Coordinates of C-alpha atoms in Angstrom, one line a residue:
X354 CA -63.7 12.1 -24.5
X355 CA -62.3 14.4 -27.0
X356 CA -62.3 16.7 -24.4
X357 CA -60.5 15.4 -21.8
X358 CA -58.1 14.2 -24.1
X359 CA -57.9 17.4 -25.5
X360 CA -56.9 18.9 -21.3
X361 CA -54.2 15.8 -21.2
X362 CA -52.4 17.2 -24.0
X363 CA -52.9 20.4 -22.7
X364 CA -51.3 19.9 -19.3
X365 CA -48.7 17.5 -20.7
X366 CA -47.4 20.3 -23.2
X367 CA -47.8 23.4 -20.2
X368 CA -45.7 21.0 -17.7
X369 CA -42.9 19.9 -20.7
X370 CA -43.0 23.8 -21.6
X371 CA -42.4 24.7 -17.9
X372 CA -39.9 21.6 -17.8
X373 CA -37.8 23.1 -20.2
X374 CA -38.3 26.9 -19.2
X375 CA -36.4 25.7 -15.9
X376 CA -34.0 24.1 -17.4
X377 CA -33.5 27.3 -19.6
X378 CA -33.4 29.3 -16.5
X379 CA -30.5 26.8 -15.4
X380 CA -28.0 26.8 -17.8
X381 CA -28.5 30.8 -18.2
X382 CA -27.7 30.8 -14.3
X383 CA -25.0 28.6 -14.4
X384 CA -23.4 30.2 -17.5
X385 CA -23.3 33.7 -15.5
X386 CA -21.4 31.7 -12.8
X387 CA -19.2 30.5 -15.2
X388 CA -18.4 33.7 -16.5
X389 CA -18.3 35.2 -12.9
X390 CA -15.3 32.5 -12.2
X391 CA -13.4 33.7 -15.4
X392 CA -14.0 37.4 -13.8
X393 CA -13.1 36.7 -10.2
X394 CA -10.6 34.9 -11.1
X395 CA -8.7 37.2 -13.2
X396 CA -9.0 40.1 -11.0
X397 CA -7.7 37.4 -7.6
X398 CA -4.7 36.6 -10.2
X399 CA -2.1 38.9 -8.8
X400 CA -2.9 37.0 -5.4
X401 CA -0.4 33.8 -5.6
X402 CA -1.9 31.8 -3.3
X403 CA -5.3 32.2 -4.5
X404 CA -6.0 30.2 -7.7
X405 CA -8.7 29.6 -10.0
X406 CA -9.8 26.0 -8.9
X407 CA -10.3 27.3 -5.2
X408 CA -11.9 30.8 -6.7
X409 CA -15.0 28.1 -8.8
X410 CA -14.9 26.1 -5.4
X411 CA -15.4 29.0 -3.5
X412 CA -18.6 30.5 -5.8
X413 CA -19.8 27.3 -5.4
X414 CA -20.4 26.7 -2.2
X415 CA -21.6 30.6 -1.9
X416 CA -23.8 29.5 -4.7
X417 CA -25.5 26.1 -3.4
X418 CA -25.8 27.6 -0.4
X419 CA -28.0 30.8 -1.8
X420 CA -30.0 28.0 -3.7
X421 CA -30.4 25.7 -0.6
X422 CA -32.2 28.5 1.7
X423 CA -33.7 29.6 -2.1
X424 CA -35.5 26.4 -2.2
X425 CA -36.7 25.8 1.7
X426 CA -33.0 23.2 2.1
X427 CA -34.8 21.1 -0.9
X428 CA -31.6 21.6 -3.1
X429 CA -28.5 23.0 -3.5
X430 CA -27.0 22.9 -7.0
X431 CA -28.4 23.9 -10.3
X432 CA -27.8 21.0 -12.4
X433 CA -27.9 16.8 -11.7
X434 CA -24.3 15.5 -12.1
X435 CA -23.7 12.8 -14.4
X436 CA -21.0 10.8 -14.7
X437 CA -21.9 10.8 -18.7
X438 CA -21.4 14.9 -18.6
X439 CA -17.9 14.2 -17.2
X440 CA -16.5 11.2 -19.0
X441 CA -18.0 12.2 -22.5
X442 CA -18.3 16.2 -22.9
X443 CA -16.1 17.8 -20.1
X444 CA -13.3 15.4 -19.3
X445 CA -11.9 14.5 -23.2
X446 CA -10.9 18.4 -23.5
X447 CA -8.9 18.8 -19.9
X448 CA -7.2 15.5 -21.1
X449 CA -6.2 16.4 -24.2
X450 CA -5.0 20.0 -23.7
X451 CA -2.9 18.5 -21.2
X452 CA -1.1 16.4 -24.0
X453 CA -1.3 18.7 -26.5
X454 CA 0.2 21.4 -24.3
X455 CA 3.1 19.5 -22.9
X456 CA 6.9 20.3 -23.2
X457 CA 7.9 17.0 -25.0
X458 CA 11.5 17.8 -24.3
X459 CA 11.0 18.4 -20.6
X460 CA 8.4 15.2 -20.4
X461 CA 10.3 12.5 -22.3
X462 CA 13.5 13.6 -21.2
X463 CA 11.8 12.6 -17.8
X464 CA 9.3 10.6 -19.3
X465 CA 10.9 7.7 -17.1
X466 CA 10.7 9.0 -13.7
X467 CA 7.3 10.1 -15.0
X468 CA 6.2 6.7 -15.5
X469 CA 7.4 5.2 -12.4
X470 CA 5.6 7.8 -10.0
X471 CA 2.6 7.8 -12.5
X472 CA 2.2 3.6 -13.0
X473 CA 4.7 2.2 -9.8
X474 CA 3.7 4.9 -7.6
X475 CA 0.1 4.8 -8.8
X476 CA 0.0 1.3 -7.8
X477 CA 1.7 1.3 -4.3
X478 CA -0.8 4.3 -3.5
X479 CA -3.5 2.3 -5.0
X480 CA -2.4 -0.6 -2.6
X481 CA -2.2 1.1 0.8
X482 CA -5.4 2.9 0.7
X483 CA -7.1 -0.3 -0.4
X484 CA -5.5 -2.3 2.6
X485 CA -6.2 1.0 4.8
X486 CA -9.8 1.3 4.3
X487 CA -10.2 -2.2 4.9
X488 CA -8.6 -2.3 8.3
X489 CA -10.4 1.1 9.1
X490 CA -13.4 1.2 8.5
X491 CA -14.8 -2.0 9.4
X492 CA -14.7 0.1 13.1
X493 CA -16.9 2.4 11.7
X494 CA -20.8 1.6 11.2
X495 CA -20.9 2.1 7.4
X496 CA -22.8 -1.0 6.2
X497 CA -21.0 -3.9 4.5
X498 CA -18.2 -2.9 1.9
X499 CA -17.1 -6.1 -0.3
X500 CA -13.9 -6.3 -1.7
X501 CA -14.1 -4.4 -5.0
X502 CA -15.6 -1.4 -3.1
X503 CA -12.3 -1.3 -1.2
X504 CA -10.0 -1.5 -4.2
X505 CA -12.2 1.2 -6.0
X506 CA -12.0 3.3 -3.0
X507 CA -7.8 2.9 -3.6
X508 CA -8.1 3.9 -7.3
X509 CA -10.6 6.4 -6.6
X510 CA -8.2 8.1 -4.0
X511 CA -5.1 7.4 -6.0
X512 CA -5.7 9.9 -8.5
X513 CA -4.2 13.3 -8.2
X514 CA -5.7 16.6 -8.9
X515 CA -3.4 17.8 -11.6
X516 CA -5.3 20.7 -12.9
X517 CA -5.3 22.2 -9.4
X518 CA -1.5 21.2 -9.4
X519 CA -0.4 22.9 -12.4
X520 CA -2.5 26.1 -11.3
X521 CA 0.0 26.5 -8.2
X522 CA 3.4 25.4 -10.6
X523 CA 5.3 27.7 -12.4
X524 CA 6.7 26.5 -15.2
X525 CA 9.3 29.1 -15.7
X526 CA 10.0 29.3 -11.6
X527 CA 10.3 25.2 -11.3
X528 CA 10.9 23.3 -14.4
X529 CA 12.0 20.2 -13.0
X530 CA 8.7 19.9 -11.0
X531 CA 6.2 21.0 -13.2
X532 CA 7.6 18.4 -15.7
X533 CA 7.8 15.7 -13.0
X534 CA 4.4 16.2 -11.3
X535 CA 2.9 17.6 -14.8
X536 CA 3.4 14.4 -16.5
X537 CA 2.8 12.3 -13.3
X538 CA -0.6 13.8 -12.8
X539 CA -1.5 13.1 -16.5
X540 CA -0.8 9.5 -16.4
X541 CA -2.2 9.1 -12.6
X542 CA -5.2 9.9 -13.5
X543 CA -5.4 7.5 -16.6
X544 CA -3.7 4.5 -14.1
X545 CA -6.4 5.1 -11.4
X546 CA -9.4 5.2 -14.0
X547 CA -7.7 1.8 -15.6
X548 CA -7.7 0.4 -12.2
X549 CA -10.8 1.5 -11.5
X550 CA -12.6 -0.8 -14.7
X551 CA -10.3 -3.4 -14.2
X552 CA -11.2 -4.0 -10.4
X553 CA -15.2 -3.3 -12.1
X554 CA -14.9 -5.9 -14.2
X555 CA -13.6 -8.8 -12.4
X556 CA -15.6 -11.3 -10.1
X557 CA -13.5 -10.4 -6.8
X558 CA -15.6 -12.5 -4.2
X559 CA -13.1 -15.5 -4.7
X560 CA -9.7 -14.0 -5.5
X561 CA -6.8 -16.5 -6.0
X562 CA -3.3 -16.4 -7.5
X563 CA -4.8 -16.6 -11.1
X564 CA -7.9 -13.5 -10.4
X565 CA -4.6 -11.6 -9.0
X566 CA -2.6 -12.4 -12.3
X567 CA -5.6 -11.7 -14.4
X568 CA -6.1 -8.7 -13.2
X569 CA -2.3 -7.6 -13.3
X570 CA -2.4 -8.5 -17.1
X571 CA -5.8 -6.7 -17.6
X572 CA -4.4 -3.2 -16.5
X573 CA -1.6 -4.1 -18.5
X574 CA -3.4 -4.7 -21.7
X575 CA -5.8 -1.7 -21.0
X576 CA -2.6 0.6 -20.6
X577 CA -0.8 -0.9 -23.4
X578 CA -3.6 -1.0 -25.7
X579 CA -5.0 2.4 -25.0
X580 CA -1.6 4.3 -25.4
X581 CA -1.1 2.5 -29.5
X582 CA -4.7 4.0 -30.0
X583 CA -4.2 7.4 -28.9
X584 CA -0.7 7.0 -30.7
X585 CA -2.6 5.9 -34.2
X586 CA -5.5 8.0 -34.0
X587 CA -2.7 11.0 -33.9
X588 CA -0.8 9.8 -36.5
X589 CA -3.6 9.3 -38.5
X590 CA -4.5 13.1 -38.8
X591 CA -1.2 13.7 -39.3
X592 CA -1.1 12.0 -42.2
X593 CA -3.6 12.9 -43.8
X594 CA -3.3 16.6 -43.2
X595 CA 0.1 16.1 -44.4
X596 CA -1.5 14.4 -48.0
X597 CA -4.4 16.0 -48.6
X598 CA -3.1 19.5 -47.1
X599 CA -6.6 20.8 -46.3
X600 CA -5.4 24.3 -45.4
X601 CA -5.6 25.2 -48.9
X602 CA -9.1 25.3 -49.1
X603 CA -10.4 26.2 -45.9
X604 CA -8.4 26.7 -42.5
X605 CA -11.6 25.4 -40.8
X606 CA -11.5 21.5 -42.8
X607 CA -7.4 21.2 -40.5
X608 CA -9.1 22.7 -37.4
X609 CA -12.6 20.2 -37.4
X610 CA -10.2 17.0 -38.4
X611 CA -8.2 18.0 -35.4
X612 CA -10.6 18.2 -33.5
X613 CA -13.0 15.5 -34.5
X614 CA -9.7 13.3 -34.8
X615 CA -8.9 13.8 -31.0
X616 CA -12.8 13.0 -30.1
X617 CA -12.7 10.3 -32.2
X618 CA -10.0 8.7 -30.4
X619 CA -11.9 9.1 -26.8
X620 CA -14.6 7.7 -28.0
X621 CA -13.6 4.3 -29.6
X622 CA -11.4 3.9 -26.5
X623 CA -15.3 4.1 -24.3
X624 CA -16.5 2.0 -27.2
X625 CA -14.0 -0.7 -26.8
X626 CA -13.6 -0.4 -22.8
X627 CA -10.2 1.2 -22.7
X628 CA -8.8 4.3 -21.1
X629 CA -10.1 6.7 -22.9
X630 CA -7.8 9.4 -20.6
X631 CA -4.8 7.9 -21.6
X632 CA -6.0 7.3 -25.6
X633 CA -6.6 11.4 -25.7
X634 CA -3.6 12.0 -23.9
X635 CA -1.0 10.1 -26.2
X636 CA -2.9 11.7 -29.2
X637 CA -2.8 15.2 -28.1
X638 CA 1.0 14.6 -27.3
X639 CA 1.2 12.7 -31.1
X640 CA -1.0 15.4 -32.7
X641 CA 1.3 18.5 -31.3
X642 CA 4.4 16.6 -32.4
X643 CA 3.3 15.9 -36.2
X644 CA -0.7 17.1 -37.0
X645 CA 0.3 20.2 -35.4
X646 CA 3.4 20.9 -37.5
X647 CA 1.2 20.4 -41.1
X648 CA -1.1 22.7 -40.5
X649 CA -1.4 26.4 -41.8
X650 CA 0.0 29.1 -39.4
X651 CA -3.8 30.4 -38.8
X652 CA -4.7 26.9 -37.5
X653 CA -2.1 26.5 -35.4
X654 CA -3.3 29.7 -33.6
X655 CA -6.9 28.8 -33.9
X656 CA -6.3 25.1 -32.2
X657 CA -4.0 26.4 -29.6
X658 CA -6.4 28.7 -28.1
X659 CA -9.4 26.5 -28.8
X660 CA -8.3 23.7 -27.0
X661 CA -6.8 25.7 -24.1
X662 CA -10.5 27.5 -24.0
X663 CA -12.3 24.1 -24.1
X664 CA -10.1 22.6 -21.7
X665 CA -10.3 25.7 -19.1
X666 CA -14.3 26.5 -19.4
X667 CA -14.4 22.4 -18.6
X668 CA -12.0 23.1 -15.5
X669 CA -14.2 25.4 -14.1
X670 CA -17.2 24.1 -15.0
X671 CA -16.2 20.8 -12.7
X672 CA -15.0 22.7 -9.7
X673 CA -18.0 25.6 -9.8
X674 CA -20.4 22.0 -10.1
X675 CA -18.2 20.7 -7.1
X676 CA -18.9 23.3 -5.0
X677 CA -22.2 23.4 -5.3
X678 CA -22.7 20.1 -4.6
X679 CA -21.2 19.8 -1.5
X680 CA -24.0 21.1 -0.3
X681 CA -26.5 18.7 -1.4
X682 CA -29.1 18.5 0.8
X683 CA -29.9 14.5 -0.2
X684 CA -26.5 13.3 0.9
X685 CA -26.2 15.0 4.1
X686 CA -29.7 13.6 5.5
X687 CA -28.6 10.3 4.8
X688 CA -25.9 10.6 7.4
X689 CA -27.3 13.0 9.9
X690 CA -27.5 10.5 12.3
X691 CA -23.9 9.8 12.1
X692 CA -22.0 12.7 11.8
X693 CA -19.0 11.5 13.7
X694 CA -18.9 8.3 11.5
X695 CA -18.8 10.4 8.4
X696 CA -15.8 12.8 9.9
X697 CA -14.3 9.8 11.0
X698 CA -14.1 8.3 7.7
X699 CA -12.9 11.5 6.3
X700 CA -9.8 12.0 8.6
X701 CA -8.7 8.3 7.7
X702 CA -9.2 9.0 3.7
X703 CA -6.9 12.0 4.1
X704 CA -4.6 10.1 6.5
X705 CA -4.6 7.4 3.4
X706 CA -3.8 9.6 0.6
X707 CA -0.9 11.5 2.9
X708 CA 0.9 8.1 3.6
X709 CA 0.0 6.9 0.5
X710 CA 2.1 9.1 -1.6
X711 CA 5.0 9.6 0.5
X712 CA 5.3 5.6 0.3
X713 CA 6.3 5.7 -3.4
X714 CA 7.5 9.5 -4.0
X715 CA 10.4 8.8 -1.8
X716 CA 11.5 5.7 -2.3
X717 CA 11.1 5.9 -6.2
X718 CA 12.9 9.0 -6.1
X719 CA 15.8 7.5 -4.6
X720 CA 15.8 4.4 -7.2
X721 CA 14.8 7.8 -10.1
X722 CA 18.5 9.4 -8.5
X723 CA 20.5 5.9 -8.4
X724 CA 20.3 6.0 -12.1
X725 CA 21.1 9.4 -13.4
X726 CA 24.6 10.7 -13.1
X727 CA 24.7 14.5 -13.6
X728 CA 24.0 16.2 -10.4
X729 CA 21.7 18.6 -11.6
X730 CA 19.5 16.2 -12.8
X731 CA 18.8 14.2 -9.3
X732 CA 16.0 14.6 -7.0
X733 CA 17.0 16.3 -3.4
X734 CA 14.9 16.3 -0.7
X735 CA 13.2 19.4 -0.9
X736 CA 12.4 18.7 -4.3
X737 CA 10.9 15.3 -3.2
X738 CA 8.8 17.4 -0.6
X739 CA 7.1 19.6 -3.0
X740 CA 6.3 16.7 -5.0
X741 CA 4.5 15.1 -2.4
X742 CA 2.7 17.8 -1.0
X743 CA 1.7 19.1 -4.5
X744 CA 0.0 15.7 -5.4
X745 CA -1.9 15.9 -1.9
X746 CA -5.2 17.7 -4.1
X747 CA -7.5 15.6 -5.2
X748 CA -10.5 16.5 -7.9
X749 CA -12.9 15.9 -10.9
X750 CA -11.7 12.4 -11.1
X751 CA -11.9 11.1 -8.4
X752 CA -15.4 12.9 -7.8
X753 CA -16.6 11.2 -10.9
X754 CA -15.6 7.9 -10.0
X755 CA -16.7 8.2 -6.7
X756 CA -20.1 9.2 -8.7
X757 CA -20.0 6.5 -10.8
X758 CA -19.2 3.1 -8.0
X759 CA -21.6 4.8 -5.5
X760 CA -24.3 6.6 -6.7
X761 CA -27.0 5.5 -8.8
X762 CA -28.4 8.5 -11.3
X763 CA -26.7 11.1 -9.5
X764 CA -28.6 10.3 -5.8
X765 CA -27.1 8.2 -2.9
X766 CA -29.1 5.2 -2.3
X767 CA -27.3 3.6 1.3
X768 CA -26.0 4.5 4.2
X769 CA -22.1 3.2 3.1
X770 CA -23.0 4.9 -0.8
X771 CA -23.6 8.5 1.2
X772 CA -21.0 8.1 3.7
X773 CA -18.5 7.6 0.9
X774 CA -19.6 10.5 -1.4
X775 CA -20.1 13.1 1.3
X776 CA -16.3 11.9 2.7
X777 CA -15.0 12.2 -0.9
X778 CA -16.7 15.4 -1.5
X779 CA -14.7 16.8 2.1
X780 CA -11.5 15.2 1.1
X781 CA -11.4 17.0 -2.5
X782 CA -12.7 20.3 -0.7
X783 CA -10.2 20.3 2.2
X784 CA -7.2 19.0 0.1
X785 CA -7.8 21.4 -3.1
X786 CA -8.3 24.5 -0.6
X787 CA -5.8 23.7 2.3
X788 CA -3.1 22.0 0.1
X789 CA -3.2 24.4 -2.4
X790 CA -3.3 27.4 -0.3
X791 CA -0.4 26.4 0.9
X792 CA 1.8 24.4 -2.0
X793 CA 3.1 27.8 -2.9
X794 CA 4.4 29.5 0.4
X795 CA 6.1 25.7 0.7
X796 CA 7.8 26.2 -2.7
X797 CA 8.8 29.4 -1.6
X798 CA 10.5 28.5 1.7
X799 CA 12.0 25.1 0.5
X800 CA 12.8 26.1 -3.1
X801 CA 13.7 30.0 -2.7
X802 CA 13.4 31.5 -6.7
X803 CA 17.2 32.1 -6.9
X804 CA 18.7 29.1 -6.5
X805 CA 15.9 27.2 -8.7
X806 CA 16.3 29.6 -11.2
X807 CA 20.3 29.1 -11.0
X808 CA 19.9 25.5 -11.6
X809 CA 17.5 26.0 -14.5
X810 CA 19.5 27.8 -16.1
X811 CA 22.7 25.5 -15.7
X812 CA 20.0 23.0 -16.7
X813 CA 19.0 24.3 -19.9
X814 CA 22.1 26.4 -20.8
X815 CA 21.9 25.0 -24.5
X816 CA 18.3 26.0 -24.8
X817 CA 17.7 28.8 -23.3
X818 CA 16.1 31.4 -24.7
X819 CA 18.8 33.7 -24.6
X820 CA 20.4 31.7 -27.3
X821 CA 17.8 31.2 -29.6
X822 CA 17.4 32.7 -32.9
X823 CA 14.2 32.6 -34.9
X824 CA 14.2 30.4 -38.5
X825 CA 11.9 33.1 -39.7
X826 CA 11.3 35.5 -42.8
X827 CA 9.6 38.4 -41.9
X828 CA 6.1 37.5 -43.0
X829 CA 6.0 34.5 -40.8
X830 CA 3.2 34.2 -38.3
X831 CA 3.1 35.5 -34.2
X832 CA 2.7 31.6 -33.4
X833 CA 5.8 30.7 -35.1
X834 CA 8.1 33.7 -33.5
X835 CA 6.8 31.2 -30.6
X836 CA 7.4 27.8 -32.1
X837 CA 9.8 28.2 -34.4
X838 CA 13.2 28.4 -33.4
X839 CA 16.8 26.8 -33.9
X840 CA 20.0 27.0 -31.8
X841 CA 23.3 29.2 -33.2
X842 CA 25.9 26.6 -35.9
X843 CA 28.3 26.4 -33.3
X844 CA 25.9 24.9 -30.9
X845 CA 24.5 22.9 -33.0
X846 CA 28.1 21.3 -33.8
X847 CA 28.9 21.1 -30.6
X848 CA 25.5 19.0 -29.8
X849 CA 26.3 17.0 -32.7
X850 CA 29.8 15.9 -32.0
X851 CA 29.3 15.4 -28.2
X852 CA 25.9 13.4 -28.1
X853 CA 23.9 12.3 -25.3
X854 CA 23.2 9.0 -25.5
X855 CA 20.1 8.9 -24.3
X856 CA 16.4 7.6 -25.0
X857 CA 15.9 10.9 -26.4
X858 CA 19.4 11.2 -28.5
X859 CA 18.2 7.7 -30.0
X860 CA 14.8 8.6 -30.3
X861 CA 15.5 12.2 -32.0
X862 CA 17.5 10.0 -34.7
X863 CA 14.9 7.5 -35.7
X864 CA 12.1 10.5 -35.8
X865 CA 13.8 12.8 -38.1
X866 CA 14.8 9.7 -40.2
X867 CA 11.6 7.6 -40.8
X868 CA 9.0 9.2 -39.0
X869 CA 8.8 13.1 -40.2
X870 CA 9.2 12.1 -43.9
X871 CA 5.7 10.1 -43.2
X872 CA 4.0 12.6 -41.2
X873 CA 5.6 15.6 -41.2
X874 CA 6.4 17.4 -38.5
X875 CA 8.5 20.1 -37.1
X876 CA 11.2 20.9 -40.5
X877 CA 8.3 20.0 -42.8
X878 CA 6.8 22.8 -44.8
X879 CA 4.0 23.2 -47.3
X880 CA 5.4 25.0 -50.1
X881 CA 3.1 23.8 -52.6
X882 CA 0.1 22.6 -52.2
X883 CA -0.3 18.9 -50.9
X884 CA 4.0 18.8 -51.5
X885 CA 5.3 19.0 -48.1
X886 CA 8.9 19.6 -48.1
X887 CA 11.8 19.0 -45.6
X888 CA 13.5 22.0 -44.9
X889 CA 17.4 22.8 -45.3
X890 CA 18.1 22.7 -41.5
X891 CA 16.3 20.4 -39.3
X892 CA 14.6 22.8 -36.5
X893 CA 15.2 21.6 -32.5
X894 CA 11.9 20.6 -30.3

């Protein structure tokens, strides 16, 4: 008895040790093709139409394909895919960065436009490929589809790829659109996930007039509700890094409380069945505003590159994973008898999400132009091409949904469950490769570099770079020969005795007066330890 107990234990600790010695083996593997991307990628850089979201696709499907004929067709990818792994660890940086990162000016002077493509246009998308795949594909031989898996199939196909996007945007080259489909892509993303849970958490077999309202006010109080806590949890850590001025001590107590800070935020919004996407978002905008501003000038280095490094080792991480399970071996045999079903199903998706955005970026661009007066600031055609062809690509979020409303622990179960992943899987692979190949040569033939660069700079004639003078001393930091900047006196004046009277003019005025003096900010120093001061002349964002 002792014995044979004795050989249990035995085998049970050799197959745990082997257990883990494979998983060893698969992280070390996929941390080389990690670090093969970053190389790749850099040396296909001078190639514009190549980008680095195509370059991890690309290694990936090389890669699951060396592991499928590896492993006798058994599998093709190196890790399971969780939809945990994406919402918790690699999504929260991407998310972040992204508000963190963004030109406040560029997005809030916009930020209206922004939010009718990201929440109107979102919707209407969301509404046409709903009402799409439920007059298509009941002629295809996919199993029954109830309600709520049509109107997540609309949110999951509503939201853009805007990592891929920004990767074929030049902010210096197109302002205008990087801001416009930038922000848009942001927001999309945190309008389709809020649709997503609110169609997931409402009884849909008997939908009235009330289940219709209900709804309506859900993804209202999700969107609502989410934004104030991203907004808090920012000005939280602004605070009190502005009070307790932890620099002082140790440049690594501001960078953790940052950081932790920004987590923090994600997670309560899971906790409390928010949108955690748009929570991080509004926080990384609020923390780069104020937390940002309070900081030491080493931490201000530190968390700029940290959270651009998180965010982009995340990127890649998704699209190398992407790629590799395209190949999976699982979902393919589930619809090997119907081949043509599952191509069919594809060509109607993309078909969806083509009409689908032109039905909103259009029209809404004409109601964006009715309202603005200057020229320069209105929509043209062209323009309203590039946006719609840039928000074509769709990605990691609309994978992980996918993941997550048909797939149970990472493995199709049905016919319709396998149908669907392996069609979303095409759709994200065709539109990130074939619409971003070719988002740049259509940039470069609609919007030739001249005359963009001519109306950028008629644009942004007050600040341009040209005219601006650092607010520096000479032992100031690299980051703030960056940052830190203020117009000439006479431009100043001039801005100040001619106002726009704007959201921004308006907004500008209540900031600098109530809430920099609370949270500091841009103009807000630390002289002395835990005294922040204002500075003599306000400095522009």
């Amino acid at each position: 008895m002792v014995f044979s107990l004795g050989s249990v234990l035995a085998k049970s600790s050799s197959s745990l040790s082997t257990s883990d010695h494979a998983s060893v083996v698969s992280i070390n593997l996929f941390v080389a093709l990690l670090c093969a991307c970053i190389v790749i990628g850099h040396l296909l850089e001078e190639h514009r139409w190549m980008n680095e979201s195509i370059t991890a696709l690309a290694i990936g499907l090389c890669t699951g394909a060396l592991i499928l004929l590896i492993s006798g067709g058994k599998s093709s990818h190196l890790l399971v895919f969780s939809e945990d792994l994406f919402f918790i660890y690699l999504l929260p940086p991407i998310i972040f960065n992204a508000g963190f990162q963004v030109k406040k000016k560029h997005f809030f002077r916009n930020f209206m436009t922004i939010m009718l493509f990201a929440a109107v246009g979102t919707i209407i998308s969301f509404t046409i490929i709903s009402l799409g795949a439920m007059t298509f594909f009941k002629k295809f031989n996919i199993g029954s589809l109830e309600l709520g898996d049509y109107l997540a199939i609309g949110a999951i196909f509503s939201a853009t790829d805007s990592v891929c996007t920004l990767q074929v945007l030049n902010q210096d080259e197109t302002p205008l659109l990087y801001s416009l489909v930038f922000g848009e892509g942001v927001v999309n993303d945190a309008t389709s996930v809020v649709l997503f849970n609110a169609v997931q958490n409402f009884d849909l077999s008997n939908i009235d007039t009330s289940t219709a309202l209900a709804l309506l006010g859900n993804f209202l109080y999700l969107f609502v509700a989410s934004t104030i806590l991203g907004v808090v949890a920012g000005l939280l850590s602004a605070y009190i890094i502005k009070k307790l001025y932890l620099g002082r001590h140790s440049t690594d107590r501001e960078v953790a409380i940052m950081m932790l800070m920004a987590y923090l935020s994600y997670m309560v919004s899971e906790l409390f069945d928010l949108s955690a996407i748009l929570t991080v978002f509004f926080c990384g905008i609020v923390m780069s505003h104020y937390t940002w501003h309070n900081v030491t000038d080493k931490s201000r280095v530190t968390t700029k590159h940290t959270f651009a490094t998180l965010s982009f080792v995340a990127e890649i991480f998704i699209f190398l994973y992407v790629g590799m399970d395209a190949l999976d071996i699982e979902k393919w045999n589930a619809i090997s008898d119907s081949p043509g079903t599952s191509v069919g199903v594809t060509s109607v998706l993309l078909w969806l999400v083509l009409v689908g955005r032109a039905a909103f970026v259009f029209p809404l661009s004409f109601l964006s132009n009715l309202a603005k007066k200057n020229a320069h600031e209105k929509i043209n055609i062209r323009q309203q091409i590039v946006i719609w062809w840039a928000g074509l690509m769709r990605g990691a979020v609309s994978m992980a949904l996918a993941y997550n409303k048909f797939t149970k622990s990472g493995h199709t179960q049905l016919l319709g469950n396998s149908i669907m992943i392996t069609s979303t899987i095409s759709v994200v692979l065709f539109s990130t490769v074939v619409f971003g190949l070719l988002t740049k040569p259509l940039i470069r033939l609609l919007l030739p570099p001249s005359s963009e660069l001519d109306r950028m700079a008629s644009e942004d004639a007050l600040t341009s770079k040209a005219f601006l003078v650092p607010f520096l001393s000479a032992h100031n930091s690299e980051t703030d020969l960056v940052y830190n900047h203020v117009l000439p006196p006479n431009t100043i004046r001039m801005l100040l005795t001619t106002p726009t009277h704007t959201v921004h003019y308006y907004w500008r005025k209540f900031d600098n007066a109530f809430m920099r003096p609370v949270f500091g900010g841009r103009g807000f120093v630390p002289v002395d330890p835990g005294t922040p001061t204002e500075q003599s002349t306000p400095l522009l964002d």
